[in-house]
Tab-separated table of C-alpha atoms in Angstrom:
chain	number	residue	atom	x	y	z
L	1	UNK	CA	100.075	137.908	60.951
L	2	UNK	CA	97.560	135.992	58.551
L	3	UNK	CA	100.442	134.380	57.065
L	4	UNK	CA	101.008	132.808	60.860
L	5	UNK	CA	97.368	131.780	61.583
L	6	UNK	CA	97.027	128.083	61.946
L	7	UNK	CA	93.769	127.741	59.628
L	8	UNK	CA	93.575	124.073	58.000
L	9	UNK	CA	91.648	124.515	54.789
L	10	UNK	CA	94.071	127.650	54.412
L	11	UNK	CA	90.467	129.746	53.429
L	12	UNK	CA	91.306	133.168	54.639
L	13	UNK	CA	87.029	133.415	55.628
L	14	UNK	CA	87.752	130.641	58.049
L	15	UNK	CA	89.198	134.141	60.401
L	16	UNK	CA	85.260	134.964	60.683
L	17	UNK	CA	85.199	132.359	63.763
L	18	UNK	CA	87.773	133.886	65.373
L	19	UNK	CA	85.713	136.556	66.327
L	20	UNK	CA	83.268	136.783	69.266
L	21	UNK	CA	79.527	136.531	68.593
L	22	UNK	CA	79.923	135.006	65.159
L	23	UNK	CA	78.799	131.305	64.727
L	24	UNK	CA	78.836	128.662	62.676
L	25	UNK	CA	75.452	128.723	60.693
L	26	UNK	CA	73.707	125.019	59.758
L	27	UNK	CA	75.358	125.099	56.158
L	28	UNK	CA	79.112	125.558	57.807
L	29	UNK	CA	78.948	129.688	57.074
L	30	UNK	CA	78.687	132.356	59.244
L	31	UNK	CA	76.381	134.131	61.172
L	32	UNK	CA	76.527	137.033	63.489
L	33	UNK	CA	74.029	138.943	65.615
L	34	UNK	CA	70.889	136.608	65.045
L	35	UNK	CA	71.126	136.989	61.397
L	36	UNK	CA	71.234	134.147	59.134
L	37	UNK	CA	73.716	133.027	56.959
L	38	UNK	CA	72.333	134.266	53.887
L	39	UNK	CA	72.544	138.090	55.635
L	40	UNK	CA	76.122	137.579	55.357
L	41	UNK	CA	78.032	139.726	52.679
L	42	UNK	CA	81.507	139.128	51.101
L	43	UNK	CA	83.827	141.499	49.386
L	44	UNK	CA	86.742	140.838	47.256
L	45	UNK	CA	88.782	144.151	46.289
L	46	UNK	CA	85.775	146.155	47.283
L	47	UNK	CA	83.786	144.474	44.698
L	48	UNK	CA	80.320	141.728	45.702
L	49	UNK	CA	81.767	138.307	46.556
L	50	UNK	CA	78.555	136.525	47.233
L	51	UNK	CA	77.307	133.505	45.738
L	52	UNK	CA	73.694	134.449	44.734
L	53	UNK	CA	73.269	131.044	42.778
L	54	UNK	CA	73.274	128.765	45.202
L	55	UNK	CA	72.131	131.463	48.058
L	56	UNK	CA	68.773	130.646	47.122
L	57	UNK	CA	68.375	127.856	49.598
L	58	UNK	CA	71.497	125.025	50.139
L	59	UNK	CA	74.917	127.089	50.139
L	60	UNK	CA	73.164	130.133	51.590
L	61	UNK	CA	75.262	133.020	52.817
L	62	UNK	CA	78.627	131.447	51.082
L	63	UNK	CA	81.484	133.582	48.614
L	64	UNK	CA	81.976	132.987	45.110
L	65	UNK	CA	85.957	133.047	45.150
L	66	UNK	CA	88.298	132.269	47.985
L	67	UNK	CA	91.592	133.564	46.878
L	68	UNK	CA	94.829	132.460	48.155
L	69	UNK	CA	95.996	133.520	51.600
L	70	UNK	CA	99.569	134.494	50.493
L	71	UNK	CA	97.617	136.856	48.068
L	72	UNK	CA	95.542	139.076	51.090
L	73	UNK	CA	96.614	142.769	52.091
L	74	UNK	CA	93.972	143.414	54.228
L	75	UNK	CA	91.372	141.699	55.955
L	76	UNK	CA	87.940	143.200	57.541
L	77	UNK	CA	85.403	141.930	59.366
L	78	UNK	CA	81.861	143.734	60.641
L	79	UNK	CA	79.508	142.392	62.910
L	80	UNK	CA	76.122	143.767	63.283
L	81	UNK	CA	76.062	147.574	63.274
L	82	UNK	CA	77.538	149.010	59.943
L	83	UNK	CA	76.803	152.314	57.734
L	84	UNK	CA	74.791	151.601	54.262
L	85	UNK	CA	77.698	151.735	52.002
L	86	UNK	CA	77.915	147.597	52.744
L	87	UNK	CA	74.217	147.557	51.677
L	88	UNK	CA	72.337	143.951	52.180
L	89	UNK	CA	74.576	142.570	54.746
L	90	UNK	CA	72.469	142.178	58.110
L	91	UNK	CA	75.141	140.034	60.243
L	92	UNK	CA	78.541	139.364	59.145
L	93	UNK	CA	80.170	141.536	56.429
L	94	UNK	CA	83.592	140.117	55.437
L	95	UNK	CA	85.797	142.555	52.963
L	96	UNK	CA	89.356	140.943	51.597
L	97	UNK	CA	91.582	142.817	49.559
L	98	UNK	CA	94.203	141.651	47.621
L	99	UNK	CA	97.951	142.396	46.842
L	100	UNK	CA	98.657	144.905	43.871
L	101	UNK	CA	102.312	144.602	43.618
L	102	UNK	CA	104.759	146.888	44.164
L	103	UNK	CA	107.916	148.603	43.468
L	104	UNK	CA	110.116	145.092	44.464
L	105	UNK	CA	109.845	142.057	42.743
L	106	UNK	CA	108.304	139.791	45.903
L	107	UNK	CA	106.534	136.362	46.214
L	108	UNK	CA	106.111	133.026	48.000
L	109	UNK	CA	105.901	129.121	47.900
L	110	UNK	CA	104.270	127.303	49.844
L	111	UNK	CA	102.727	123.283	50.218
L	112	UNK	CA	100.558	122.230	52.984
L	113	UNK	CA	100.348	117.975	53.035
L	114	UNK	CA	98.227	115.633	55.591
L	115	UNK	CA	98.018	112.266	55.338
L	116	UNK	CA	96.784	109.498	57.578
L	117	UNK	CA	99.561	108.988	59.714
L	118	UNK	CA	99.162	112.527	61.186
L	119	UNK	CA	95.144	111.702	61.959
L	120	UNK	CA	94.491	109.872	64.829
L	121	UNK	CA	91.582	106.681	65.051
L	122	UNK	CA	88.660	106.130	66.280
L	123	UNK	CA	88.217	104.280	69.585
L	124	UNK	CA	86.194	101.456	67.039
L	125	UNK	CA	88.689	101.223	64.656
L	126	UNK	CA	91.544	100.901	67.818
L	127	UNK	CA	89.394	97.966	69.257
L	128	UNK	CA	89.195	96.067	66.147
L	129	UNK	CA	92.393	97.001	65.069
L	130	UNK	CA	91.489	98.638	61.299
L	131	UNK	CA	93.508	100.586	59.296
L	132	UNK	CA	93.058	104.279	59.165
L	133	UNK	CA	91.594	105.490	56.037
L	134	UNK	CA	93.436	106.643	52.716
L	135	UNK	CA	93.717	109.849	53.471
L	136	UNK	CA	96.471	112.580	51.340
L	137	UNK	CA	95.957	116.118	50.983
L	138	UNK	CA	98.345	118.595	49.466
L	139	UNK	CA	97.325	122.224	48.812
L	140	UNK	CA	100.012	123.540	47.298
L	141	UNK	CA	100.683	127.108	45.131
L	142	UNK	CA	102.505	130.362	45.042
L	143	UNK	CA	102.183	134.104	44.766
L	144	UNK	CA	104.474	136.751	42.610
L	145	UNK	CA	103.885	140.662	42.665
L	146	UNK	CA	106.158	143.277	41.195
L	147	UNK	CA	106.541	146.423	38.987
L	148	UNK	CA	105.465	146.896	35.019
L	149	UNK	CA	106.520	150.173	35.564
L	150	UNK	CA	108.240	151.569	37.968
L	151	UNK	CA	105.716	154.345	40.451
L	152	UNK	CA	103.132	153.558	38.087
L	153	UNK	CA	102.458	150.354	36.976
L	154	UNK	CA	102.082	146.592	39.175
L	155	UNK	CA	101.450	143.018	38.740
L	156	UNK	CA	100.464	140.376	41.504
L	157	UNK	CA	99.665	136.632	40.141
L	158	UNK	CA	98.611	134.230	43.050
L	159	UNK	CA	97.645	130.236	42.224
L	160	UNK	CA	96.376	127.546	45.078
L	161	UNK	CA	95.376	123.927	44.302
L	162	UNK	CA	94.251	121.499	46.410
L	163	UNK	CA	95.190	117.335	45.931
L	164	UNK	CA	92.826	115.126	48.049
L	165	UNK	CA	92.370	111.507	48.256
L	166	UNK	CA	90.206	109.314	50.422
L	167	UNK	CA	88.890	106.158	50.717
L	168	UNK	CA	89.508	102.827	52.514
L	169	UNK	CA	92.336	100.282	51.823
């Protein structure tokens, strides 16, 4: 089901919009429930996600890792009313959890490429009859999960890179 999900950075918090009463904050995050984007908390395998660095004022209510989406088990979001156990969120708490392997040796390829030809142009750029832009992306990567030992014992290993070039010709 996330594996089907048209998202076009391929950032598995980019699902937060898909739910109702959760916006897009001034700095591109969420919000939910008239909290701000800094009340917004992130988990990664139950552990704090949040970027408390930059938090402080530009990059407010952002993660510290996005992992791969080939890599996700589960994926929870909670808007506005939630017990204590998620402790400073006040609007949007966003919990990911990752493969662990398991008892089959399974995994994935993937590449993702846009380039100019698939963008359309401005209604300027039509009129005088400019180029479009230099513009290549590739995110490309994989993910591999399987037994050490058998019942007891699992691997996962995920990787994602992203290739992007702009400019004008």
């Amino acid at each position: 089901a996330i594996l089907s999900t048209a998202l076009v950075s391929r950032s598995i918090y980019d699902l937060t919009f898909a739910a109702p009463l959760v916006a897009q904050g001034m700095n591109g995050n969420p919000a939910s429930g008239g909290g701000r984007e800094s009340s917004s908390t992130y988990l990664l395998n139950g552990a704090d996600n949040n970027d408390n660095v930059m938090n402080q004022d530009f990059n407010a209510g952002s993660n510290n890792i996005t992992p791969p989406i080939e890599s996700v088990s589960e994926f929870t979001m909670l808007t506005n009313s939630f017990s204590a156990q998620y402790g400073r969120g006040g609007g949007v708490v966003v919990s990911v959890v990752q493969k662990s392997g398991t008892n089959k040796i399974h995994g994935a390829l993937y590449e993702f490429h846009r380039d100019r030809s698939l963008n359309s142009s401005t209604f300027f750029a039509n009129r005088s009859n400019s180029p479009k832009p230099t513009y290549i992306r590739n995110q490309f990567g994989g993910e591999v999960d399987g037994p050490i030992i058998k019942d007891k014992t699992f691997f996962a290993f995920a990787y994602d890179q992203v290739a992007l070039h702009t400019g004008s010709d």
